[in-house]
Coordinates of C-alpha atoms in Angstrom, one line a residue:
Chain T
M178 CA -4.8 20.2 140.5
S179 CA -5.9 16.7 141.7
S180 CA -7.6 14.3 139.3
L181 CA -10.8 14.6 141.2
D182 CA -10.7 18.4 141.0
K183 CA -10.2 18.1 137.2
L184 CA -13.3 15.9 137.0
M185 CA -15.2 18.5 139.1
N186 CA -14.4 21.1 136.5
L187 CA -16.4 19.2 133.9
H188 CA -19.6 21.1 132.9
G189 CA -22.5 20.0 135.1
A190 CA -20.4 17.9 137.5
A191 CA -22.1 17.2 140.9
A192 CA -19.5 14.7 142.3
A193 CA -16.3 13.0 141.4
F194 CA -14.9 10.0 143.3
E195 CA -12.3 7.2 143.4
F196 CA -12.8 3.6 144.4
S197 CA -10.9 0.4 144.9
D198 CA -10.8 -2.7 142.7
S199 CA -13.7 -4.1 144.7
G200 CA -15.7 -0.9 144.5
E201 CA -15.2 0.7 148.0
L202 CA -15.1 4.5 147.9
T203 CA -11.7 5.8 148.7
N204 CA -11.9 9.5 147.9
Q205 CA -14.6 12.0 146.8
R206 CA -15.6 15.5 146.0
I207 CA -19.3 16.6 146.2
S208 CA -20.5 20.0 145.0
D209 CA -22.2 22.1 147.6
D210 CA -25.5 22.2 145.9
S211 CA -25.7 18.4 145.4
D212 CA -27.9 16.0 147.4
L213 CA -25.4 13.2 146.7
T214 CA -23.9 11.5 149.8
T215 CA -20.8 9.4 150.3
D216 CA -23.0 6.3 150.8
A217 CA -24.6 6.9 147.3
L218 CA -21.2 7.4 145.7
D219 CA -20.0 4.1 147.4
L220 CA -23.0 2.3 145.8
L221 CA -22.3 3.9 142.5
A222 CA -18.7 2.8 142.6
H223 CA -20.0 -0.8 143.2
V224 CA -22.4 -0.3 140.2
F225 CA -19.4 0.6 138.1
V226 CA -17.3 -2.4 139.2
A227 CA -20.2 -4.8 138.7
N228 CA -21.2 -3.5 135.3
I229 CA -17.6 -3.2 133.9
A230 CA -17.2 -6.9 135.0
I231 CA -20.4 -7.9 133.2
A232 CA -19.5 -5.8 130.1
T233 CA -16.0 -7.4 130.0
M234 CA -17.6 -10.8 130.0
Q235 CA -19.9 -9.7 127.2
A236 CA -17.1 -8.1 125.2
R237 CA -15.1 -11.3 125.5
G238 CA -18.0 -13.5 124.5
W239 CA -19.0 -11.2 121.6
E240 CA -15.4 -11.1 120.2
K241 CA -15.0 -14.9 120.4
T242 CA -18.4 -15.6 118.9
T243 CA -18.6 -13.0 116.2
G244 CA -14.9 -12.4 115.5
Q245 CA -15.6 -8.6 115.8
G246 CA -13.0 -7.0 118.1
G247 CA -13.1 -3.4 119.4
F248 CA -15.0 -3.8 122.7
Y249 CA -12.3 -5.5 124.8
P250 CA -10.8 -4.3 127.1
V251 CA -13.8 -2.3 128.4
Q252 CA -12.8 1.3 129.1
G253 CA -15.8 2.7 130.8
F254 CA -19.4 2.3 131.9
T255 CA -22.0 5.0 132.2
L256 CA -25.4 4.8 134.0
I257 CA -27.9 7.3 132.6
G258 CA -30.7 8.5 134.9
L259 CA -33.5 10.9 134.1
E260 CA -31.6 14.1 135.1
W261 CA -28.1 12.8 135.9
S262 CA -25.6 10.4 134.5
A263 CA -22.6 8.7 136.2
V264 CA -19.6 8.0 134.0
G265 CA -16.9 5.7 135.3
N266 CA -13.6 4.1 134.1
G267 CA -10.7 2.5 135.9
H268 CA -10.9 3.6 139.6
R269 CA -12.7 6.9 139.1
G270 CA -16.2 8.2 138.4
V271 CA -18.0 11.5 137.8
V272 CA -21.7 12.4 138.2
L273 CA -22.9 14.9 135.5
R274 CA -26.2 16.7 134.8
N275 CA -27.8 15.3 131.7
N276 CA -28.7 18.6 130.0
A277 CA -25.1 19.7 130.1
C278 CA -23.5 16.3 129.7
D279 CA -20.4 16.0 127.5
F280 CA -19.8 12.3 127.7
E281 CA -16.7 12.4 125.5
A282 CA -15.1 15.1 127.6
A283 CA -15.9 13.0 130.7
Y284 CA -14.2 9.9 129.2
A285 CA -11.2 12.0 128.2
A286 CA -10.9 13.4 131.7
L287 CA -11.2 9.9 133.2
D288 CA -8.5 8.6 130.8
S289 CA -6.0 11.4 131.7
Chain H
M163 CA -38.9 6.4 110.8
S164 CA -38.2 4.5 114.0
V165 CA -35.6 5.8 116.4
Y166 CA -33.2 2.9 115.8
A167 CA -33.5 3.3 112.0
E168 CA -32.7 7.0 112.3
L169 CA -29.7 6.2 114.5
A170 CA -28.4 3.6 112.1
D171 CA -28.3 6.3 109.3
I172 CA -25.8 8.5 111.3
P173 CA -22.3 8.2 109.8
G174 CA -20.1 6.2 112.1
V175 CA -23.0 4.2 113.6
I176 CA -22.4 0.5 113.0
A177 CA -25.9 -0.6 113.8
A178 CA -28.9 0.1 115.9
G179 CA -31.9 -1.9 117.0
E180 CA -34.6 -2.3 119.5
Y181 CA -35.4 -5.3 121.7
A182 CA -38.4 -6.4 123.8
Y183 CA -38.0 -6.4 127.6
R184 CA -39.8 -9.7 127.7
G185 CA -39.5 -12.4 125.1
D186 CA -37.0 -12.5 122.3
R187 CA -38.3 -10.1 119.6
Y188 CA -35.9 -7.6 118.1
N189 CA -35.5 -5.3 115.1
Y190 CA -32.3 -3.8 113.8
K191 CA -30.7 -1.9 111.0
G192 CA -27.0 -1.7 110.0
Q193 CA -23.9 -3.8 109.8
L194 CA -25.0 -6.8 111.9
N195 CA -26.3 -10.1 110.8
D196 CA -29.4 -11.6 112.3
E197 CA -27.6 -13.8 114.8
M198 CA -25.4 -10.9 116.0
A199 CA -28.5 -8.7 116.4
R200 CA -30.2 -11.5 118.4
M201 CA -27.1 -11.8 120.6
A202 CA -26.9 -8.0 121.0
S203 CA -30.5 -7.9 122.1
I204 CA -29.9 -10.7 124.7
M205 CA -26.9 -8.8 126.1
C206 CA -28.5 -5.4 126.2
R207 CA -31.6 -6.8 127.9
A208 CA -29.5 -8.5 130.6
T209 CA -27.5 -5.4 131.4
T210 CA -30.7 -3.2 131.4
M211 CA -32.2 -5.7 133.9
G212 CA -29.1 -5.3 136.0
T213 CA -29.0 -1.5 135.9
H214 CA -32.7 -1.3 136.9
M215 CA -32.2 -3.5 139.9
Q216 CA -29.1 -1.5 140.9
T217 CA -30.7 1.9 140.6
E218 CA -33.6 0.6 142.8
I219 CA -31.2 -0.4 145.4
L220 CA -29.2 2.8 145.0
C221 CA -32.4 4.8 145.5
A222 CA -34.1 2.7 148.1
N223 CA -33.0 4.9 151.0
S224 CA -32.8 8.2 149.2
E225 CA -35.6 10.7 148.6
N226 CA -33.8 12.7 145.9
C227 CA -32.1 9.9 144.0
P228 CA -30.7 11.3 140.8
F229 CA -30.8 8.0 138.9
D230 CA -34.3 6.8 139.5
P231 CA -35.4 5.5 137.1
A232 CA -32.5 4.2 135.1
H233 CA -33.0 5.5 131.5
G234 CA -30.0 3.8 130.0
W235 CA -26.4 3.0 130.0
M236 CA -23.3 2.9 127.8
V237 CA -20.2 0.9 127.6
R238 CA -17.0 1.9 125.8
G239 CA -14.3 -0.2 124.3
P240 CA -11.1 0.8 122.5
Q241 CA -12.7 1.1 119.1
F242 CA -16.5 0.9 119.6
S243 CA -19.1 2.0 122.1
V244 CA -22.6 0.6 122.9
C245 CA -25.3 3.0 124.0
V246 CA -28.7 1.9 125.3
V247 CA -31.6 4.1 126.2
A248 CA -35.0 2.5 127.0
N249 CA -35.2 -0.6 124.7
V250 CA -33.1 0.9 121.9
F251 CA -29.4 0.0 121.4
C252 CA -26.8 1.6 119.2
F253 CA -23.3 0.3 118.3
L254 CA -21.0 3.1 117.2
Q255 CA -17.4 3.9 116.3
N256 CA -15.4 5.9 118.8
E257 CA -15.2 9.0 116.6
A258 CA -14.9 12.6 117.9
G259 CA -18.3 14.1 118.4
L260 CA -20.3 10.9 117.6
L261 CA -21.0 9.7 121.1
N262 CA -22.5 13.0 122.2
R263 CA -24.6 13.3 119.1
V264 CA -26.0 9.8 119.4
M265 CA -26.7 10.2 123.1
Q266 CA -28.4 13.5 122.5
Q267 CA -30.6 12.0 119.9
M268 CA -31.4 8.9 122.0
Q269 CA -32.2 11.0 125.1
D270 CA -34.4 13.5 123.1
K271 CA -36.4 10.8 121.3
L272 CA -36.7 8.4 124.2
A273 CA -36.9 10.8 127.1
D274 CA -40.6 9.9 127.8
V275 CA -40.1 6.1 128.0
D276 CA -40.0 5.2 131.6
E277 CA -41.9 2.0 131.7
M278 CA -40.3 -1.4 131.0
I279 CA -42.9 -2.7 128.5
Chain S
M175 CA -47.4 -23.7 152.3
I176 CA -43.8 -22.6 152.7
K177 CA -43.9 -21.7 156.4
H178 CA -42.5 -25.2 157.4
L179 CA -39.1 -24.1 155.9
L180 CA -38.7 -21.9 159.0
A181 CA -38.4 -25.1 161.0
L182 CA -35.0 -25.9 159.3
D183 CA -32.0 -24.9 161.3
G184 CA -30.7 -21.5 160.5
V185 CA -33.5 -20.4 158.2
V186 CA -34.3 -16.8 159.2
V187 CA -36.7 -15.8 156.4
V188 CA -38.6 -17.6 153.7
C189 CA -40.6 -15.7 151.1
H190 CA -42.6 -16.5 148.0
F191 CA -42.8 -13.9 145.2
R192 CA -44.9 -13.6 142.0
D193 CA -43.5 -13.3 138.5
D194 CA -44.0 -9.5 138.7
G195 CA -42.0 -9.3 141.9
A196 CA -44.9 -8.9 144.2
L197 CA -44.9 -10.6 147.6
V198 CA -47.2 -13.6 147.8
E199 CA -46.3 -14.7 151.3
G200 CA -43.4 -14.3 153.7
Y201 CA -42.4 -15.7 157.1
G202 CA -39.6 -15.0 159.5
L203 CA -37.7 -12.2 161.2
L204 CA -38.4 -9.4 158.7
G205 CA -41.0 -6.6 158.9
D206 CA -43.6 -6.3 156.2
D207 CA -41.8 -3.5 154.3
M208 CA -38.5 -5.5 154.3
M209 CA -40.4 -8.6 153.2
V210 CA -41.8 -6.7 150.2
R211 CA -38.3 -5.5 149.4
L212 CA -36.8 -9.0 149.6
A213 CA -39.4 -10.3 147.2
K214 CA -38.7 -7.5 144.7
F215 CA -34.9 -8.0 145.1
A216 CA -35.2 -11.7 144.6
H217 CA -37.4 -11.3 141.5
D218 CA -34.9 -8.7 140.0
Y219 CA -32.0 -10.9 140.9
K220 CA -33.6 -13.9 139.3
R221 CA -34.1 -12.0 136.1
M222 CA -30.6 -10.8 136.1
V223 CA -29.2 -14.3 136.7
Q224 CA -31.5 -15.5 133.8
G225 CA -30.0 -12.9 131.6
N226 CA -26.4 -13.7 132.4
T227 CA -27.1 -17.5 132.1
D228 CA -28.6 -16.9 128.7
Q229 CA -25.4 -15.1 127.7
F230 CA -23.2 -17.8 129.1
S231 CA -25.1 -20.4 127.2
M232 CA -25.1 -18.3 124.0
F233 CA -21.4 -17.7 124.1
T234 CA -20.3 -21.2 125.0
G235 CA -22.9 -23.1 123.1
M236 CA -23.3 -25.4 126.2
S237 CA -26.6 -26.9 126.9
G238 CA -28.0 -27.6 130.4
W239 CA -27.6 -24.1 131.9
T240 CA -30.8 -22.4 130.9
P241 CA -33.3 -21.8 132.4
P242 CA -31.4 -21.4 135.6
G243 CA -32.8 -23.4 138.6
G244 CA -31.9 -20.8 141.2
W245 CA -29.1 -18.8 142.7
I246 CA -27.1 -18.4 145.9
V247 CA -25.3 -15.3 147.2
R248 CA -23.1 -16.2 150.2
G249 CA -21.9 -13.6 152.6
A250 CA -19.6 -13.9 155.6
K251 CA -22.4 -14.6 158.1
A252 CA -25.5 -14.9 156.0
T253 CA -26.6 -16.3 152.7
V254 CA -29.6 -15.6 150.4
C255 CA -30.7 -18.5 148.2
S256 CA -33.5 -18.9 145.8
V257 CA -35.1 -21.7 143.7
S258 CA -37.9 -20.8 141.3
N259 CA -40.1 -18.1 143.0
L260 CA -39.0 -18.9 146.6
V261 CA -36.2 -17.2 148.4
C262 CA -34.6 -17.9 151.8
F263 CA -32.4 -15.9 154.1
I264 CA -30.2 -18.1 156.2
D265 CA -27.6 -17.9 159.0
N266 CA -24.3 -19.6 157.8
E267 CA -23.3 -20.9 161.2
E268 CA -26.6 -22.7 161.9
A269 CA -28.0 -23.7 158.5
S270 CA -27.0 -26.5 156.1
L271 CA -27.1 -24.9 152.7
N272 CA -27.6 -28.2 151.0
E273 CA -30.6 -29.0 153.2
V274 CA -32.2 -25.6 152.6
M275 CA -31.6 -25.8 148.8
Q276 CA -33.2 -29.3 148.8
A277 CA -36.2 -28.0 150.8
L278 CA -36.6 -25.0 148.5
T279 CA -36.5 -27.3 145.4
E280 CA -39.2 -29.5 146.9
A281 CA -41.3 -26.6 148.0
S282 CA -41.1 -25.0 144.6
R283 CA -42.8 -28.0 143.1
Y284 CA -46.0 -27.7 145.2

C-alpha cells in the first residue's frame, strides 16, 4: 500500500497529499465525498512549508534564548479549521475531520 | 477556572496561557517564567496572524472551504508540542495520549470563539 | 492624495488601507473587488511582518528593526511593496523599486 493510501486509511481522512520542498503538490488522493480540489491541496502544501519554516525559526530562537530544547527540528505543523484539520510533516499532509481526529495517529502515519 | 489554567493542570502539560490578539497582555500558568511567557505570547500571536491570512487566501475562491475560519494550529518538535486554539496556547510533552486529550479539551472549550478580539 | 503615484513608471496599482484592513482609496488596473482584496491582504501581511519582526528583535536583542517600516515581495515579473498603510503593485521591467519605495515613504507622511 502506498504511503498516501495509508494516510487515507486514517479515521475521517478526506485527502492525503505529497509536496516538494517549495510546496508544490506532487501527488494526492481525495475521497469521493470531499469538496477538496487539487488547487486547495496545493495551497495547503504551501501553508505547511511556510509555517514549518516560521516554526523552525521560532524553535531556533526559543532554544537559543531560553536554553530549553525539544522543539527543534520541527516535525510537523497542523492547521485546525472549524470542521477539518490539516496535519503535515516532511513532504506529506493529510486532511482529517475534527470530530474524528486522532492527531497522534496522523503524526505517526506521517512519520512512517 | 479559566481554560488555560485547566490545561496547565493536566499531567504532562508544561504550561498554558492566553494572549491578547492586540497589545501585549498575557496570562499563564505552569513551568515558564514571565519572560518566557511573554515570548511565547508574541510567537503564538504572530503565527495565528499568519494562519488567519493564509486561510483567507485558501478560502478566497472556494465556497465550501473546510478551514474557514482558522480555529488554531499546532507544531510538534522531538520532545514538545505547542497547541493553539483561539487565543489560548499550551506547551506539552510528547506523551502517548496527551496531544489528543489536550486538543479535545481545547476544541470543546474554545469551539465558539471565532472572533479575533 | 495617492493617485499621483500612478504617474511613476511601472506602477500598476496603488492603494491606501485602514488599520482594520478596509480600503480607503485605490487607483489603477484592478476592479473594485480585487482592490478590496489587495487592501485586506496588505493589512494582513503588514501584521504578519510586524509579528515576525517582533520575534527577530526579541531573539536577537537587536534594536532598530521594530516597528517595521514596510515590506517588499518580489516576483519574477511583478512586485508588491508597502510602506505604512500604502501598498503598490508594480511591473518589474518598467518600475524603479527604489523610486517607488521613496514615493511611498513620502506619501505615507501626508
